[in-house]
Every structure is written in structure tokens, then in C-alpha cells.
């Protein structure tokens, strides 16, 4: 069952959430550009590159181009963005440039809810709106953090 809650981050947590989402989107857009470029070459048809190696290299290269944005960012979220992109490509799904600057995903095994707060890697314990103080949830599955109308939300399946 999917659940969605509003987050009430502190100013520093808000800053970290923004940087994490921007870093993920920078990497995904770099992967998109590389993928589109690779499809346009004739070499792709005769000898497709190992996409996993290609994408890891691009993610590393992107981190080097924008070092300030990646400081203090949950790198597992970046890795997850690469994996999701790779899965979409291998499944033949339509690949598009990322336009949403305020969203990222991470593995729920790294996230837990207790005492009315959710612990997000590198962000810390963020207050949840509308959840009981006694609620405790671990291993949330895929956790999506997003921003809409200047409010942060978290969605997960438990």
C-alpha cells in the first residue's frame, strides 16, 4: 500500500533535499544526453557499449563538473538514479530528459520512520505531518522524496 506524507524539514534539511534532487537530475540528464548521442552513432548498431560501465562513467564525470552540488548528497540516491535509467533503457521504455528539479528516490532499507520523524540518509531526521508519534516503520521499499508548491513530500510502499 502506497503512503504519502508531507515533510517539515529544517532550513538545512531543505537545503540538503534541494541539492540531492538537483544532483540526481544532473546525472540523469547527462545519462540522457550520452544515450541519445550513442544512439545517433553507427558504432552503436555494430557494437553496443556496456551501458552499465558507460553510465557509471558519466555519473562520475558529472560529479566532477559540479562538485559543489554533490557535497553532502546521498550518493546512494545518485546510484539509484543511474540504475533506474539503465533499467528503463534495457526495458525499451521511452527515455526523456528530466525536468523536475525536486525529486529523488532511494532504497527504503536505508530509511526508517520512528517517533513521528523519518530518517533520510545525509538529511537526518525530518518531521512528518500526520503520522503518530508511536508509529515505527522500517524497510519501506522504494522511497520517493518530492517537492510540490514549495512543500516536501515522501511516498513509499510498506
PDB file of C-alpha atoms in Angstrom:
ATOM      1  CA  UNK A   1       0.000   0.000   0.000  1.00  0.00           C
ATOM      2  CA  UNK A   2       1.416   3.367  -1.043  1.00  0.00           C
ATOM      3  CA  UNK A   3       1.600   6.028   1.603  1.00  0.00           C
ATOM      4  CA  UNK A   4       2.374   9.713   1.183  1.00  0.00           C
ATOM      5  CA  UNK A   5       3.209  12.228   3.900  1.00  0.00           C
ATOM      6  CA  UNK A   6       4.223  15.848   3.984  1.00  0.00           C
ATOM      7  CA  UNK A   7       7.663  16.612   5.392  1.00  0.00           C
ATOM      8  CA  UNK A   8       8.603  19.576   7.568  1.00  0.00           C
ATOM      9  CA  UNK A   9      12.356  19.928   7.008  1.00  0.00           C
ATOM     10  CA  UNK A  10      14.507  22.460   8.822  1.00  0.00           C
ATOM     11  CA  UNK A  11      16.295  25.048   6.675  1.00  0.00           C
ATOM     12  CA  UNK A  12      19.478  22.961   6.500  1.00  0.00           C
ATOM     13  CA  UNK A  13      17.471  19.804   5.670  1.00  0.00           C
ATOM     14  CA  UNK A  14      15.599  21.729   2.965  1.00  0.00           C
ATOM     15  CA  UNK A  15      18.965  22.759   1.510  1.00  0.00           C
ATOM     16  CA  UNK A  16      20.229  19.142   1.505  1.00  0.00           C
ATOM     17  CA  UNK A  17      16.997  17.880  -0.094  1.00  0.00           C
ATOM     18  CA  UNK A  18      17.317  20.501  -2.860  1.00  0.00           C
ATOM     19  CA  UNK A  19      20.944  19.612  -3.551  1.00  0.00           C
ATOM     20  CA  UNK A  20      20.223  15.864  -3.588  1.00  0.00           C
ATOM     21  CA  UNK A  21      17.369  16.237  -6.052  1.00  0.00           C
ATOM     22  CA  UNK A  22      19.387  18.576  -8.297  1.00  0.00           C
ATOM     23  CA  UNK A  23      22.376  16.209  -8.254  1.00  0.00           C
ATOM     24  CA  UNK A  24      20.187  13.235  -9.247  1.00  0.00           C
ATOM     25  CA  UNK A  25      18.628  15.211 -12.063  1.00  0.00           C
ATOM     26  CA  UNK A  26      22.018  16.444 -13.338  1.00  0.00           C
ATOM     27  CA  UNK A  27      23.236  12.853 -13.547  1.00  0.00           C
ATOM     28  CA  UNK A  28      20.041  11.624 -15.222  1.00  0.00           C
ATOM     29  CA  UNK A  29      20.196  14.410 -17.812  1.00  0.00           C
ATOM     30  CA  UNK A  30      23.879  13.659 -18.520  1.00  0.00           C
ATOM     31  CA  UNK A  31      22.934   9.987 -18.993  1.00  0.00           C
ATOM     32  CA  UNK A  32      20.108  11.034 -21.305  1.00  0.00           C
ATOM     33  CA  UNK A  33      22.462  13.160 -23.439  1.00  0.00           C
ATOM     34  CA  UNK A  34      25.038  10.339 -23.646  1.00  0.00           C
ATOM     35  CA  UNK A  35      22.385   7.780 -24.519  1.00  0.00           C
ATOM     36  CA  UNK A  36      20.922   9.966 -27.268  1.00  0.00           C
ATOM     37  CA  UNK A  37      24.424  10.638 -28.621  1.00  0.00           C
ATOM     38  CA  UNK A  38      25.280   6.925 -28.606  1.00  0.00           C
ATOM     39  CA  UNK A  39      22.089   6.064 -30.476  1.00  0.00           C
ATOM     40  CA  UNK A  40      22.984   8.508 -33.245  1.00  0.00           C
ATOM     41  CA  UNK A  41      26.344   6.876 -33.988  1.00  0.00           C
ATOM     42  CA  UNK A  42      26.777   3.930 -36.306  1.00  0.00           C
ATOM     43  CA  UNK A  43      29.088   2.206 -33.803  1.00  0.00           C
ATOM     44  CA  UNK A  44      26.097   1.642 -31.508  1.00  0.00           C
ATOM     45  CA  UNK A  45      24.473  -0.587 -34.120  1.00  0.00           C
ATOM     46  CA  UNK A  46      27.535  -2.771 -34.691  1.00  0.00           C
ATOM     47  CA  UNK A  47      28.965  -2.882 -31.176  1.00  0.00           C
ATOM     48  CA  UNK A  48      26.732  -1.550 -28.399  1.00  0.00           C
ATOM     49  CA  UNK A  49      28.720  -0.343 -25.381  1.00  0.00           C
ATOM     50  CA  UNK A  50      28.312  -1.866 -21.950  1.00  0.00           C
ATOM     51  CA  UNK A  51      25.633   0.523 -20.700  1.00  0.00           C
ATOM     52  CA  UNK A  52      26.425  -0.098 -17.042  1.00  0.00           C
ATOM     53  CA  UNK A  53      30.059   0.972 -17.491  1.00  0.00           C
ATOM     54  CA  UNK A  54      29.064   3.895 -19.732  1.00  0.00           C
ATOM     55  CA  UNK A  55      26.527   5.216 -17.222  1.00  0.00           C
ATOM     56  CA  UNK A  56      28.802   4.832 -14.193  1.00  0.00           C
ATOM     57  CA  UNK A  57      31.485   6.818 -16.054  1.00  0.00           C
ATOM     58  CA  UNK A  58      29.028   9.567 -16.917  1.00  0.00           C
ATOM     59  CA  UNK A  59      27.771   9.763 -13.345  1.00  0.00           C
ATOM     60  CA  UNK A  60      31.384  10.107 -12.125  1.00  0.00           C
ATOM     61  CA  UNK A  61      32.126  12.729 -14.797  1.00  0.00           C
ATOM     62  CA  UNK A  62      29.030  14.731 -13.836  1.00  0.00           C
ATOM     63  CA  UNK A  63      30.121  14.750 -10.195  1.00  0.00           C
ATOM     64  CA  UNK A  64      33.443  16.218 -11.326  1.00  0.00           C
ATOM     65  CA  UNK A  65      31.758  19.017 -13.304  1.00  0.00           C
ATOM     66  CA  UNK A  66      29.520  20.126 -10.431  1.00  0.00           C
ATOM     67  CA  UNK A  67      31.448  19.331  -7.253  1.00  0.00           C
ATOM     68  CA  UNK A  68      29.656  21.860  -5.037  1.00  0.00           C
ATOM     69  CA  UNK A  69      26.261  20.346  -5.744  1.00  0.00           C
ATOM     70  CA  UNK A  70      27.387  16.849  -4.779  1.00  0.00           C
ATOM     71  CA  UNK A  71      28.892  17.837  -1.408  1.00  0.00           C
ATOM     72  CA  UNK A  72      26.832  16.299   1.375  1.00  0.00           C
ATOM     73  CA  UNK A  73      24.497  14.500  -1.059  1.00  0.00           C
ATOM     74  CA  UNK A  74      23.329  10.912  -0.519  1.00  0.00           C
ATOM     75  CA  UNK A  75      25.369   9.168  -3.229  1.00  0.00           C
ATOM     76  CA  UNK A  76      23.138   6.099  -2.980  1.00  0.00           C
ATOM     77  CA  UNK A  77      20.363   8.270  -4.433  1.00  0.00           C
ATOM     78  CA  UNK A  78      22.686   9.063  -7.368  1.00  0.00           C
ATOM     79  CA  UNK A  79      23.455   5.359  -7.828  1.00  0.00           C
ATOM     80  CA  UNK A  80      19.737   4.589  -7.714  1.00  0.00           C
ATOM     81  CA  UNK A  81      19.061   7.231 -10.405  1.00  0.00           C
ATOM     82  CA  UNK A  82      21.664   5.525 -12.646  1.00  0.00           C
ATOM     83  CA  UNK A  83      20.158   2.088 -12.023  1.00  0.00           C
ATOM     84  CA  UNK A  84      16.643   3.306 -12.820  1.00  0.00           C
ATOM     85  CA  UNK A  85      17.872   4.920 -16.033  1.00  0.00           C
ATOM     86  CA  UNK A  86      19.676   1.720 -17.028  1.00  0.00           C
ATOM     87  CA  UNK A  87      16.562  -0.356 -16.355  1.00  0.00           C
ATOM     88  CA  UNK A  88      14.383   1.989 -18.434  1.00  0.00           C
ATOM     89  CA  UNK A  89      16.855   1.762 -21.344  1.00  0.00           C
ATOM     90  CA  UNK A  90      17.151  -2.029 -21.171  1.00  0.00           C
ATOM     91  CA  UNK A  91      13.358  -2.391 -20.952  1.00  0.00           C
ATOM     92  CA  UNK A  92      12.977  -0.289 -24.097  1.00  0.00           C
ATOM     93  CA  UNK A  93      10.961   2.383 -22.307  1.00  0.00           C
ATOM     94  CA  UNK A  94      10.780   5.905 -23.662  1.00  0.00           C
ATOM     95  CA  UNK A  95      13.669   7.917 -22.246  1.00  0.00           C
ATOM     96  CA  UNK A  96      13.203  11.634 -21.684  1.00  0.00           C
ATOM     97  CA  UNK A  97      15.163  14.488 -20.189  1.00  0.00           C
ATOM     98  CA  UNK A  98      14.351  15.109 -16.515  1.00  0.00           C
ATOM     99  CA  UNK A  99      12.598  18.418 -15.992  1.00  0.00           C
ATOM    100  CA  UNK A 100      11.551  18.124 -12.350  1.00  0.00           C
ATOM    101  CA  UNK A 101      14.272  19.680 -10.199  1.00  0.00           C
ATOM    102  CA  UNK A 102      12.781  18.480  -6.957  1.00  0.00           C
ATOM    103  CA  UNK A 103      12.590  14.708  -6.772  1.00  0.00           C
ATOM    104  CA  UNK A 104      14.815  11.800  -5.888  1.00  0.00           C
ATOM    105  CA  UNK A 105      14.495   8.167  -4.861  1.00  0.00           C
ATOM    106  CA  UNK A 106      16.460   5.902  -2.566  1.00  0.00           C
ATOM    107  CA  UNK A 107      16.287   2.393  -1.186  1.00  0.00           C
ATOM    108  CA  UNK A 108      13.849   2.116   1.705  1.00  0.00           C
ATOM    109  CA  UNK A 109      16.175  -0.250   3.566  1.00  0.00           C
ATOM    110  CA  UNK A 110      18.229   2.849   4.388  1.00  0.00           C
ATOM    111  CA  UNK A 111      15.211   4.774   5.676  1.00  0.00           C
ATOM    112  CA  UNK A 112      13.110   4.302   8.786  1.00  0.00           C
ATOM    113  CA  UNK A 113      10.218   6.061  10.498  1.00  0.00           C
ATOM    114  CA  UNK A 114      10.041   6.387  14.264  1.00  0.00           C
ATOM    115  CA  UNK A 115       8.783   8.959  16.761  1.00  0.00           C
ATOM    116  CA  UNK A 116       6.928  10.946  14.082  1.00  0.00           C
ATOM    117  CA  UNK A 117      10.086  11.503  12.047  1.00  0.00           C
ATOM    118  CA  UNK A 118      11.676   9.865   9.044  1.00  0.00           C
ATOM    119  CA  UNK A 119      15.412   9.304   8.928  1.00  0.00           C
ATOM    120  CA  UNK A 120      16.769  10.122   5.448  1.00  0.00           C
ATOM    121  CA  UNK A 121      20.459   9.489   4.670  1.00  0.00           C
ATOM    122  CA  UNK A 122      22.545  12.706   4.734  1.00  0.00           C
ATOM    123  CA  UNK A 123      19.397  14.728   5.544  1.00  0.00           C
ATOM    124  CA  UNK A 124      18.732  13.480   9.055  1.00  0.00           C
ATOM    125  CA  UNK A 125      15.501  13.001  10.985  1.00  0.00           C
ATOM    126  CA  UNK A 126      12.748  15.022   9.278  1.00  0.00           C
ATOM    127  CA  UNK A 127       9.386  15.718  10.899  1.00  0.00           C
ATOM    128  CA  UNK A 128       6.397  14.015   9.222  1.00  0.00           C
ATOM    129  CA  UNK A 129       2.991  15.689   9.124  1.00  0.00           C
ATOM    130  CA  UNK A 130       0.032  13.494  10.058  1.00  0.00           C
ATOM    131  CA  UNK A 131       1.794  10.461  11.485  1.00  0.00           C
ATOM    132  CA  UNK A 132       1.504   9.172  15.033  1.00  0.00           C
ATOM    133  CA  UNK A 133       4.461   9.603  17.369  1.00  0.00           C
ATOM    134  CA  UNK A 134       4.256   5.894  18.222  1.00  0.00           C
ATOM    135  CA  UNK A 135       4.429   4.721  14.583  1.00  0.00           C
ATOM    136  CA  UNK A 136       7.570   2.781  13.666  1.00  0.00           C
ATOM    137  CA  UNK A 137       8.182   1.518  10.131  1.00  0.00           C
ATOM    138  CA  UNK A 138      11.381   0.000   8.706  1.00  0.00           C
ATOM    139  CA  UNK A 139      12.270  -1.336   5.226  1.00  0.00           C
ATOM    140  CA  UNK A 140       9.958   0.975   3.330  1.00  0.00           C
ATOM    141  CA  UNK A 141      10.707  -0.268  -0.203  1.00  0.00           C
ATOM    142  CA  UNK A 142      11.439   2.498  -2.703  1.00  0.00           C
ATOM    143  CA  UNK A 143      11.227   5.931  -1.114  1.00  0.00           C
ATOM    144  CA  UNK A 144      10.452   8.940  -3.306  1.00  0.00           C
ATOM    145  CA  UNK A 145      11.089  12.433  -1.992  1.00  0.00           C
ATOM    146  CA  UNK A 146       9.486  15.237  -3.998  1.00  0.00           C
ATOM    147  CA  UNK A 147       8.620  18.905  -3.794  1.00  0.00           C
ATOM    148  CA  UNK A 148       5.397  20.485  -4.999  1.00  0.00           C
ATOM    149  CA  UNK A 149       4.150  24.020  -4.353  1.00  0.00           C
ATOM    150  CA  UNK A 150       7.129  24.658  -2.064  1.00  0.00           C
ATOM    151  CA  UNK A 151       6.213  21.689   0.172  1.00  0.00           C
ATOM    152  CA  UNK A 152       8.235  18.481   0.533  1.00  0.00           C
ATOM    153  CA  UNK A 153       6.584  15.063   0.434  1.00  0.00           C
ATOM    154  CA  UNK A 154       7.681  11.474   0.876  1.00  0.00           C
ATOM    155  CA  UNK A 155       5.992   8.484  -0.733  1.00  0.00           C
ATOM    156  CA  UNK A 156       6.711   4.835  -0.058  1.00  0.00           C
ATOM    157  CA  UNK A 157       5.198   1.398  -0.022  1.00  0.00           C
ATOM    158  CA  UNK A 158       5.232  -0.568   3.212  1.00  0.00           C
TER     159      UNK A 158
END
